[in-house]
Amino acid sequence: MANVNVGVIGYGYWGPNIVRNFFAASNCTVKAVADARPERLAQLAKIFPTIQGVTDAEDIINDKEIDAVIIATPVFSHYPLAKKALENGKHVMIEKPMTSTVAEAEALIELADRKGLVLMVDHTFLYTGAVKKMKDLVNSGQLGNINYYDSTRINLGLFQPDVNVVWDLVPHDISILYHLTNERPISVSATGVDHLRNGIENIAYVTLNFQSNMIAHFTCSWSSPVKIRKILVGGDKKMILFDDLEITEKVKVYDTGYSARNDEEKRKLLIDYRTGDVHIPKLEMKEALAGLACDFVAAIQTGKEPVSNWKIGSDVVKVLEAAQRSIKQNGKEIKIVADYERVK
Amino acid sequence: MANVNVGVIGYGYWGPNIVRNFFAASNCTVKAVADARPERLAQLAKIFPTIQGVTDAEDIINDKEIDAVIIATPVFSHYPLAKKALENGKHVMIEKPMTSTVAEAEALIELADRKGLVLMVDHTFLYTGAVKKMKDLVNSGQLGNINYYDSTRINLGLFQPDVNVVWDLVPHDISILYHLTNERPISVSATGVDHLRNGIENIAYVTLNFQSNMIAHFTCSWSSPVKIRKILVGGDKKMILFDDLEITEKVKVYDTGYSARNDEEKRKLLIDYRTGDVHIPKLEMKEALAGLACDFVAAIQTGKEPVSNWKIGSDVVKVLEAAQRSIKQNGKEIKIVADYERVK
Amino acid sequence: MANVNVGVIGYGYWGPNIVRNFFAASNCTVKAVADARPERLAQLAKIFPTIQGVTDAEDIINDKEIDAVIIATPVFSHYPLAKKALENGKHVMIEKPMTSTVAEAEALIELADRKGLVLMVDHTFLYTGAVKKMKDLVNSGQLGNINYYDSTRINLGLFQPDVNVVWDLVPHDISILYHLTNERPISVSATGVDHLRNGIENIAYVTLNFQSNMIAHFTCSWSSPVKIRKILVGGDKKMILFDDLEITEKVKVYDTGYSARNDEEKRKLLIDYRTGDVHIPKLEMKEALAGLACDFVAAIQTGKEPVSNWKIGSDVVKVLEAAQRSIKQNGKEIKIVADYERVK
Amino acid sequence: MANVNVGVIGYGYWGPNIVRNFFAASNCTVKAVADARPERLAQLAKIFPTIQGVTDAEDIINDKEIDAVIIATPVFSHYPLAKKALENGKHVMIEKPMTSTVAEAEALIELADRKGLVLMVDHTFLYTGAVKKMKDLVNSGQLGNINYYDSTRINLGLFQPDVNVVWDLVPHDISILYHLTNERPISVSATGVDHLRNGIENIAYVTLNFQSNMIAHFTCSWSSPVKIRKILVGGDKKMILFDDLEITEKVKVYDTGYSARNDEEKRKLLIDYRTGDVHIPKLEMKEALAGLACDFVAAIQTGKEPVSNWKIGSDVVKVLEAAQRSIKQNGKEIKIVADYERVK
């Protein structure tokens, strides 16, 4: 396999993790990192003396020896940087969320598709041992039909200047949900509040409605005194609790369910409730970002679709956009058009 | 003080707790209990041989020696039973939720007011050591302005035949919230799902919007494999986590907050975040229902307003009604008119 | 089956639980309860008006219609009361610990054996769903060889006037351990401290050594600010954590172990460590005391040996006595002679 | 202040943490690291290209430009390496436990004292925010007299080839205990078991007895399916629970106690029990090893005694040695002679 030369744009909070994992990845060389802040480049030089630091992202986008560009900058800059990189023939991986609007996401997809380049979004959670195990459990049919997905993702977090708490935290949940079920919602209803009265919500609640009668709900907050990272996935046969703050027992599978055999029983509420054993599977412990790096490199080398593909990336933005519109209308239902197939 | 003779209608799930606590209360005698099911009356006779068991609620409502009637029956029957009792000159306490509609609640209030009788709703939580302590903390000003109230109340619960999960579980939260803040919402937005497709939601999410920019949200479910009873109350000075499943550390007070001194700072996100010590106050351990019994008897004897008064009871129904309408319209905002003063 | 008439001596902390469960048991009537304190008998009369209250234990021991006597009094009185009851031909159940000395226990056993009467000790834990499940797991061979038993049983407890914390709390663990493994220790080493300097230890640590290289250790304290009830049972194939304060997940089975195939590997520390899945079995939810009542009645009616038999009761006292001697000699090893077979 | 040149011997499990923290410390340069394993030096070169890697510890001990040597090798080699380094005029910091025997520790102390060199032991815990806070609480008198120290330190750990679980895990607790109380035990009693039957205990229990009637107990195990790191410190006024696996609530202070005013009350068990509020102080978040590095450098530069001084280091070995002797005699009490003042 040909070695892949990578350039990273943005060396802020997440950038160092990106660099460390691609640095350690096989068949891959981190050639340069761009950040406008000299102190960030000094930090880079101290830890990774072999990687070139540049202050201008253009130096990476125009570097003939660079095959792939990773964009780890604020959301508003994702689109222009990715567009230029794709136009210059680079494969591109973008931090989540992919772009600020669905239109931008679709334009990038169209461009990558036309140029035959890999376009990927960094939904890291899809590469965790926990989500892999949950995917296996769903695929095996053990959970039965998925009835609901309920996530709580709260802590005392920094208020972001450009995006609200939905754009900050909900991409994790939408990507996990889409990865697990392959279903897409028909509508979104969301509420929220901006305690600074600056139009940027710090607490929000998002409901996704599905044709199948599945419901998904996300509670997200930057204003909680306690940190919670819990997801419940309820099947009609079994249910999962994924608590990401647990160290060794992150995923619990409950042999819990309820069912009625027929409509008559439902009407009479002759429901068979069941609570049984709980199973805590051992999870793969590999760092998720290492798996993502490997997947990106393999996609470039072999053309195979990465797990965290642009479809999920774009569909996530579609929900974020709708949720934002719903919040501004105090919960009004916003329909989602599942039209991404069109742009492929 | 004159002794109060009490009759209890309904000896199902909650009735025995009612009887046990009024039996033990001072200045009060449980004279009779009505339940149409002979096996329930047999159970009563075994434990309380001195209390008369009757199969017909009318026998209690018409009993000249009974001063007060407690109604612990399914929701739909609250209104007709309470109406008759009030008309017969009995003081009345009703299980939560007060009635099936706001109109019914207002009719009862008008009737009790006209007849000069005590009308009370059993929002038991208001008498717990935890809520009393929270009320003290809010009143002392330690929390500052309340920014949010966020409750999760989920477990594997019996599907009710007549009311959905909102009517079953949310009254606890609305009554606690109203007790703590005295604010009333301007609108409600709610979503939910009925997995049996019988029109009775088993999972629901309710948001309350307030003039003050406070937000309240309730997550409720009969379909969770784990039981959670957690309430977060966020002030701008301190925040509270009330975890009702904790045995000794139910209420935690976090010296956590965030503030910006002026609009300029808010715009520039110069926010002062603070996480400090946590304090776990010791709580009064008395059984809540004993406090409620005492409060009802005292209200009858002295005319003082009980903590869990009809205002809270009626205002709870107002939100339940609005939430139900919102769910049926997939989250559409339903305005709440704070008009209960009119009926007084 | 003939009905068994039961008399209960002692209506203090545990007595009401005894009475409630035998009252509800089949084939059994609680005829009388003895307690010298009038206020305790008044309490009895309020809840169980059909049961005769007497102030003198002799009235029960001499009652011709009573078949079986349950002794729920302070430890020092167990022996004289049980001796009289057995001499009068009554079957006897004694609260744990059985007696104050091994000699007393052996005398009672000899007497019961000679008179053909049931003699049983109330080691309630043996009837819990948790211990039953643990017993099943051990019996099934899933755990492999039991390598250790480690219990922590601490809380802020009342200092007892006559017995130390070992006699108060350790009987639970010894009885569970004996029930699970059927092994008996070869020696005991224990340490402790009496913070009141009155000779009655409020904190103690007890180690049991076994021929098989199994070790058992009990940490017990009346002086802990937190309550802990945790037992670890380590097999070489699987291990169990039993946390009695968990509501629904009391027993966790860890697929965790370590093994070396041969001595060469052990010497070279070529140990195969394994941490795998965790399994939380559903437990029987029946109240333990109800099972004990049933077992006692059945033993009287059918002659079958009860689960919590006198062998366990007496062997428990043997360890308590040795532990006390060891504590007074600052941990000196005290040998245990497994000679109870002699007395049978 | 003159810069201190440091050499580190041993780049195994803990060495990289040592290097990273001294690398980042002020007034200090990590000049060389010695490890006989080429792959470890390769790892060093990758992360710290400016630090010289050598295979022979002598190269560091004999390096004229090196002022101070840090020894992070297996326990048996601590003494010969430290001896040579001190003889060559180097300041020395040794990983815990200090040496394999008390005699070795005393010889090093005598040598360092004679040569006027700093001799320090890396008891990292003394520099954690949690232990600092606990020390403050003890010093402030809030806890009153310390009645007990009870630690549980268990997990599935690698069996060490040369030291047992006591030498591996207990140094943490003894150093914390000595730091908090300044008391020294009069005797030690310990039990343990070697499941591999190789003379190296994998589970052990250690009790320390004190003149003051304080008791300390350490439960340590390499064979637990769950990881626990909990310390209880019981004063007669307040008590502390330090749970090191908690992320944000490591130290809880319980307003819990019990006291009798006089001997008469004690005899009559007129004990005043108290359970009150719980307080969770915010802790300093700085990495402990960074504080230790700073303390070592300052001790060299200014002559001030470091917190983790050789007294604690040597006294820890004294207990370890006694505990080992006690284990081999099944719990026999081993007296401790508090004679270290002699060697100063």
CSV table of N, CA and C in Angstrom, one decimal, chain A residues 175-284:
chain,number,residue,atom,x,y,z
A,175,SER,N,-25.2,10.4,15.2
A,175,SER,CA,-24.4,9.5,14.4
A,175,SER,C,-24.5,8.1,15.0
A,176,ILE,N,-24.5,8.0,16.3
A,176,ILE,CA,-24.6,6.6,16.9
A,176,ILE,C,-26.0,6.0,16.6
A,177,LEU,N,-27.0,6.8,16.7
A,177,LEU,CA,-28.4,6.3,16.3
A,177,LEU,C,-28.5,5.8,14.9
A,178,TYR,N,-27.9,6.7,14.0
A,178,TYR,CA,-28.0,6.3,12.5
A,178,TYR,C,-27.1,5.0,12.3
A,179,HIS,N,-26.0,5.0,13.0
A,179,HIS,CA,-25.1,3.8,12.8
A,179,HIS,C,-25.9,2.5,13.3
A,180,LEU,N,-26.6,2.6,14.4
A,180,LEU,CA,-27.3,1.5,14.9
A,180,LEU,C,-28.5,1.0,14.1
A,181,THR,N,-29.3,2.0,13.7
A,181,THR,CA,-30.6,1.6,13.1
A,181,THR,C,-30.8,1.8,11.7
A,182,ASN,N,-30.0,2.7,11.0
A,182,ASN,CA,-30.2,3.0,9.6
A,182,ASN,C,-31.5,3.6,9.3
A,183,GLU,N,-32.3,3.9,10.3
A,183,GLU,CA,-33.5,4.7,10.1
A,183,GLU,C,-33.3,6.2,10.1
A,184,ARG,N,-34.1,6.9,9.4
A,184,ARG,CA,-34.0,8.4,9.4
A,184,ARG,C,-35.3,8.9,9.8
A,185,PRO,N,-35.3,10.0,10.6
A,185,PRO,CA,-36.5,10.6,11.2
A,185,PRO,C,-37.4,11.3,10.1
A,186,ILE,N,-38.7,11.3,10.4
A,186,ILE,CA,-39.6,12.1,9.6
A,186,ILE,C,-39.7,13.5,10.0
A,187,SER,N,-39.4,13.7,11.3
A,187,SER,CA,-39.6,15.1,11.8
A,187,SER,C,-38.8,15.3,13.1
A,188,VAL,N,-38.6,16.6,13.4
A,188,VAL,CA,-37.8,16.9,14.6
A,188,VAL,C,-38.6,18.0,15.4
A,189,SER,N,-38.6,17.8,16.7
A,189,SER,CA,-39.2,18.9,17.5
A,189,SER,C,-38.3,19.2,18.7
A,190,ALA,N,-37.9,20.4,18.9
A,190,ALA,CA,-36.9,20.7,19.9
A,190,ALA,C,-37.3,22.0,20.6
A,191,THR,N,-36.8,22.0,21.9
A,191,THR,CA,-36.9,23.2,22.7
A,191,THR,C,-35.6,23.5,23.3
A,192,GLY,N,-35.4,24.8,23.8
A,192,GLY,CA,-34.2,25.1,24.4
A,192,GLY,C,-34.2,26.5,25.0
A,193,VAL,N,-33.1,26.9,25.6
A,193,VAL,CA,-33.1,28.2,26.3
A,193,VAL,C,-31.7,28.7,26.2
A,194,ASP,N,-31.6,30.0,26.1
A,194,ASP,CA,-30.2,30.7,26.1
A,194,ASP,C,-30.2,31.6,27.3
A,195,HIS,N,-29.5,31.1,28.4
A,195,HIS,CA,-29.6,31.9,29.6
A,195,HIS,C,-28.8,33.2,29.5
A,196,LEU,N,-27.9,33.3,28.5
A,196,LEU,CA,-27.2,34.6,28.3
A,196,LEU,C,-28.0,35.5,27.4
A,197,ARG,N,-29.2,35.0,26.9
A,197,ARG,CA,-30.1,35.8,26.0
A,197,ARG,C,-29.3,36.3,24.8
A,198,ASN,N,-28.4,35.4,24.3
A,198,ASN,CA,-27.6,35.8,23.1
A,198,ASN,C,-27.9,35.0,21.9
A,199,GLY,N,-29.0,34.2,22.0
A,199,GLY,CA,-29.5,33.4,20.8
A,199,GLY,C,-28.8,32.1,20.7
A,200,ILE,N,-27.8,31.8,21.6
A,200,ILE,CA,-27.1,30.5,21.6
A,200,ILE,C,-27.5,29.7,22.8
A,201,GLU,N,-28.3,28.7,22.5
A,201,GLU,CA,-28.9,27.9,23.5
A,201,GLU,C,-27.8,27.1,24.3
A,202,ASN,N,-27.9,27.1,25.6
A,202,ASN,CA,-27.0,26.3,26.5
A,202,ASN,C,-27.7,25.1,27.0
A,203,ILE,N,-29.0,25.0,26.9
A,203,ILE,CA,-29.7,23.8,27.3
A,203,ILE,C,-30.7,23.5,26.2
A,204,ALA,N,-30.8,22.3,25.7
A,204,ALA,CA,-31.8,22.0,24.7
A,204,ALA,C,-32.3,20.6,24.8
A,205,TYR,N,-33.5,20.3,24.3
A,205,TYR,CA,-34.1,19.0,24.2
A,205,TYR,C,-34.6,18.8,22.8
A,206,VAL,N,-34.2,17.6,22.3
A,206,VAL,CA,-34.5,17.4,20.9
A,206,VAL,C,-35.2,16.0,20.8
A,207,THR,N,-36.4,16.0,20.1
A,207,THR,CA,-37.1,14.7,19.8
A,207,THR,C,-37.1,14.5,18.4
A,208,LEU,N,-36.8,13.2,18.0
A,208,LEU,CA,-36.9,12.8,16.6
A,208,LEU,C,-38.0,11.8,16.5
A,209,ASN,N,-38.9,12.0,15.5
A,209,ASN,CA,-40.0,11.1,15.3
A,209,ASN,C,-39.7,10.2,14.0
A,210,PHE,N,-40.1,8.9,14.1
A,210,PHE,CA,-39.8,8.0,13.0
A,210,PHE,C,-41.0,7.3,12.6
A,211,GLN,N,-41.0,7.0,11.3
A,211,GLN,CA,-42.1,6.3,10.7
A,211,GLN,C,-42.5,5.0,11.4
A,212,SER,N,-41.5,4.3,12.0
A,212,SER,CA,-41.7,3.0,12.6
A,212,SER,C,-42.3,3.1,14.0
A,213,ASN,N,-42.6,4.3,14.5
A,213,ASN,CA,-43.0,4.6,15.8
A,213,ASN,C,-41.9,4.5,16.8
A,214,MET,N,-40.6,4.4,16.4
A,214,MET,CA,-39.5,4.6,17.2
A,214,MET,C,-39.4,6.1,17.6
A,215,ILE,N,-38.9,6.4,18.8
A,215,ILE,CA,-38.7,7.8,19.2
A,215,ILE,C,-37.3,8.0,19.7
A,216,ALA,N,-36.7,9.1,19.4
A,216,ALA,CA,-35.4,9.4,19.9
A,216,ALA,C,-35.4,10.8,20.6
A,217,HIS,N,-34.7,10.8,21.7
A,217,HIS,CA,-34.7,12.1,22.4
A,217,HIS,C,-33.3,12.4,23.0
A,218,PHE,N,-32.9,13.6,22.9
A,218,PHE,CA,-31.6,14.0,23.4
A,218,PHE,C,-31.7,15.1,24.3
A,219,THR,N,-31.2,15.0,25.5
A,219,THR,CA,-31.1,16.0,26.5
A,219,THR,C,-29.7,16.5,26.5
A,220,CYS,N,-29.4,17.8,26.3
A,220,CYS,CA,-28.1,18.3,26.2
A,220,CYS,C,-28.0,19.6,27.0
A,221,SER,N,-26.9,19.8,27.7
A,221,SER,CA,-26.7,21.0,28.5
A,221,SER,C,-25.3,21.3,28.8
A,222,TRP,N,-25.0,22.6,28.8
A,222,TRP,CA,-23.7,23.1,29.2
A,222,TRP,C,-23.8,23.6,30.6
A,223,SER,N,-24.9,23.4,31.3
A,223,SER,CA,-25.1,24.1,32.6
A,223,SER,C,-25.5,23.1,33.7
A,224,SER,N,-24.9,21.9,33.6
A,224,SER,CA,-25.2,21.0,34.7
A,224,SER,C,-24.1,20.9,35.7
A,225,PRO,N,-24.4,20.8,37.0
A,225,PRO,CA,-23.2,20.6,37.9
A,225,PRO,C,-22.6,19.3,37.9
A,226,VAL,N,-23.3,18.3,37.3
A,226,VAL,CA,-22.8,16.9,37.2
A,226,VAL,C,-22.7,16.6,35.8
A,227,LYS,N,-21.7,15.7,35.5
A,227,LYS,CA,-21.5,15.2,34.1
A,227,LYS,C,-22.3,13.9,34.0
A,228,ILE,N,-23.1,13.8,33.0
A,228,ILE,CA,-23.8,12.6,32.7
A,228,ILE,C,-23.6,12.3,31.2
A,229,ARG,N,-23.4,11.0,30.9
A,229,ARG,CA,-23.3,10.6,29.5
A,229,ARG,C,-23.9,9.2,29.5
A,230,LYS,N,-25.3,9.2,29.3
A,230,LYS,CA,-26.0,8.0,29.4
A,230,LYS,C,-26.9,7.9,28.2
A,231,ILE,N,-26.9,6.7,27.5
A,231,ILE,CA,-27.8,6.4,26.4
A,231,ILE,C,-28.6,5.1,26.7
A,232,LEU,N,-29.9,5.2,26.6
A,232,LEU,CA,-30.7,4.0,26.7
A,232,LEU,C,-31.2,3.7,25.3
A,233,VAL,N,-31.1,2.4,24.9
A,233,VAL,CA,-31.6,2.0,23.6
A,233,VAL,C,-32.6,0.8,24.0
A,234,GLY,N,-33.8,1.1,23.7
A,234,GLY,CA,-34.9,0.1,24.1
A,234,GLY,C,-35.4,-0.7,22.9
A,235,GLY,N,-35.1,-2.0,23.0
A,235,GLY,CA,-35.7,-2.9,22.0
A,235,GLY,C,-36.9,-3.5,22.6
A,236,ASP,N,-37.7,-4.2,21.8
A,236,ASP,CA,-38.9,-4.9,22.4
A,236,ASP,C,-38.4,-6.2,23.0
A,237,LYS,N,-37.2,-6.7,22.7
A,237,LYS,CA,-36.7,-7.9,23.4
A,237,LYS,C,-35.8,-7.6,24.5
A,238,LYS,N,-34.8,-6.8,24.2
A,238,LYS,CA,-33.8,-6.4,25.2
A,238,LYS,C,-33.6,-4.9,25.2
A,239,MET,N,-32.9,-4.4,26.2
A,239,MET,CA,-32.6,-3.0,26.2
A,239,MET,C,-31.1,-2.8,26.7
A,240,ILE,N,-30.6,-1.7,26.2
A,240,ILE,CA,-29.2,-1.4,26.5
A,240,ILE,C,-29.1,-0.1,27.3
A,241,LEU,N,-28.2,-0.1,28.3
A,241,LEU,CA,-27.8,1.2,28.9
A,241,LEU,C,-26.3,1.4,28.7
A,242,PHE,N,-26.0,2.4,28.0
A,242,PHE,CA,-24.5,2.7,27.7
A,242,PHE,C,-24.2,4.0,28.6
A,243,ASP,N,-23.4,3.7,29.6
A,243,ASP,CA,-23.0,4.8,30.5
A,243,ASP,C,-21.5,5.1,30.2
A,244,ASP,N,-21.2,6.1,29.5
A,244,ASP,CA,-19.8,6.3,29.0
A,244,ASP,C,-18.8,6.7,30.1
A,245,LEU,N,-19.4,7.1,31.3
A,245,LEU,CA,-18.5,7.5,32.4
A,245,LEU,C,-18.1,6.3,33.3
A,246,GLU,N,-18.8,5.1,33.0
A,246,GLU,CA,-18.3,3.9,33.7
A,246,GLU,C,-17.0,3.5,33.1
A,247,ILE,N,-16.1,3.0,34.0
A,247,ILE,CA,-14.8,2.7,33.5
A,247,ILE,C,-14.8,1.3,32.8
A,248,THR,N,-15.3,0.3,33.5
A,248,THR,CA,-15.2,-1.0,32.9
A,248,THR,C,-16.6,-1.6,32.6
A,249,GLU,N,-17.7,-1.0,33.0
A,249,GLU,CA,-19.0,-1.5,32.8
A,249,GLU,C,-19.8,-0.6,32.0
A,250,LYS,N,-19.3,-0.2,30.8
A,250,LYS,CA,-20.0,0.9,30.0
A,250,LYS,C,-21.3,0.4,29.4
A,251,VAL,N,-21.4,-0.8,29.0
A,251,VAL,CA,-22.6,-1.3,28.2
A,251,VAL,C,-23.2,-2.4,29.0
A,252,LYS,N,-24.5,-2.2,29.4
A,252,LYS,CA,-25.3,-3.2,30.1
A,252,LYS,C,-26.4,-3.6,29.3
A,253,VAL,N,-26.6,-4.9,29.1
A,253,VAL,CA,-27.7,-5.4,28.3
A,253,VAL,C,-28.8,-6.0,29.2
A,254,TYR,N,-29.9,-5.4,29.2
A,254,TYR,CA,-31.0,-5.9,30.1
A,254,TYR,C,-32.0,-6.8,29.4
A,255,ASP,N,-32.2,-7.9,30.0
A,255,ASP,CA,-33.2,-8.9,29.4
A,255,ASP,C,-34.5,-8.4,29.9
A,256,THR,N,-34.9,-7.2,29.5
A,256,THR,CA,-36.1,-6.5,29.9
A,256,THR,C,-36.9,-6.2,28.7
A,257,GLY,N,-38.2,-6.4,28.8
A,257,GLY,CA,-39.1,-6.1,27.7
A,257,GLY,C,-40.5,-6.1,28.1
A,258,TYR,N,-41.4,-5.9,27.1
A,258,TYR,CA,-42.8,-6.0,27.3
A,258,TYR,C,-43.4,-6.2,26.0
A,259,SER,N,-44.4,-7.0,25.9
A,259,SER,CA,-45.0,-7.3,24.7
A,259,SER,C,-46.5,-7.8,24.9
A,260,ALA,N,-47.2,-7.6,23.9
A,260,ALA,CA,-48.6,-8.1,23.8
A,260,ALA,C,-48.7,-8.8,22.5
A,261,ARG,N,-49.3,-10.0,22.5
A,261,ARG,CA,-49.2,-10.8,21.3
A,261,ARG,C,-50.1,-10.3,20.2
A,262,ASN,N,-51.3,-9.7,20.6
A,262,ASN,CA,-52.2,-9.2,19.5
A,262,ASN,C,-52.9,-7.9,20.0
A,263,ASP,N,-53.7,-7.4,19.1
A,263,ASP,CA,-54.3,-6.1,19.3
A,263,ASP,C,-55.3,-6.2,20.5
A,264,GLU,N,-55.9,-7.4,20.6
A,264,GLU,CA,-56.9,-7.6,21.6
A,264,GLU,C,-56.2,-7.5,23.0
A,265,GLU,N,-55.0,-8.1,23.1
A,265,GLU,CA,-54.3,-8.0,24.3
A,265,GLU,C,-53.8,-6.6,24.6
A,266,LYS,N,-53.4,-5.9,23.6
A,266,LYS,CA,-53.0,-4.5,23.8
A,266,LYS,C,-54.1,-3.7,24.3
A,267,ARG,N,-55.3,-3.9,23.7
A,267,ARG,CA,-56.4,-3.1,24.2
A,267,ARG,C,-56.8,-3.4,25.6
A,268,LYS,N,-56.7,-4.7,26.0
A,268,LYS,CA,-57.0,-5.0,27.4
A,268,LYS,C,-55.7,-4.9,28.3
A,269,LEU,N,-54.7,-4.4,27.7
A,269,LEU,CA,-53.4,-4.2,28.5
A,269,LEU,C,-52.9,-5.5,29.1
A,270,LEU,N,-53.1,-6.6,28.4
A,270,LEU,CA,-52.6,-7.9,28.8
A,270,LEU,C,-51.1,-8.0,28.4
A,271,ILE,N,-50.3,-7.1,29.0
A,271,ILE,CA,-49.0,-7.0,28.5
A,271,ILE,C,-48.0,-7.9,29.4
A,272,ASP,N,-47.2,-8.6,28.7
A,272,ASP,CA,-46.2,-9.5,29.3
A,272,ASP,C,-45.0,-8.7,29.7
A,273,TYR,N,-44.8,-8.3,30.9
A,273,TYR,CA,-43.6,-7.6,31.3
A,273,TYR,C,-42.5,-8.6,31.7
A,274,ARG,N,-41.3,-8.3,31.4
A,274,ARG,CA,-40.2,-9.2,31.7
A,274,ARG,C,-39.0,-8.4,32.2
A,275,THR,N,-38.5,-8.7,33.4
A,275,THR,CA,-37.2,-8.2,33.8
A,275,THR,C,-36.4,-9.4,34.2
A,276,GLY,N,-35.2,-9.6,33.5
A,276,GLY,CA,-34.4,-10.8,33.8
A,276,GLY,C,-33.0,-10.4,34.1
A,277,ASP,N,-32.1,-11.3,33.6
A,277,ASP,CA,-30.7,-11.1,33.9
A,277,ASP,C,-30.2,-9.8,33.2
A,278,VAL,N,-29.0,-9.4,33.6
A,278,VAL,CA,-28.3,-8.3,33.0
A,278,VAL,C,-27.0,-8.9,32.5
A,279,HIS,N,-26.5,-8.4,31.4
A,279,HIS,CA,-25.2,-8.9,30.9
A,279,HIS,C,-24.4,-7.7,30.6
A,280,ILE,N,-23.1,-7.8,31.0
A,280,ILE,CA,-22.2,-6.7,30.7
A,280,ILE,C,-21.0,-7.2,29.9
A,281,PRO,N,-21.1,-7.0,28.6
A,281,PRO,CA,-20.1,-7.6,27.7
A,281,PRO,C,-18.7,-6.9,27.9
A,282,LYS,N,-17.7,-7.7,27.7
A,282,LYS,CA,-16.4,-7.0,27.7
A,282,LYS,C,-16.2,-6.3,26.4
A,283,LEU,N,-15.6,-5.1,26.4
A,283,LEU,CA,-15.5,-4.3,25.2
A,283,LEU,C,-14.1,-4.2,24.7
A,284,GLU,N,-13.9,-4.0,23.4
A,284,GLU,CA,-12.6,-3.8,22.9
A,284,GLU,C,-12.1,-2.5,23.5
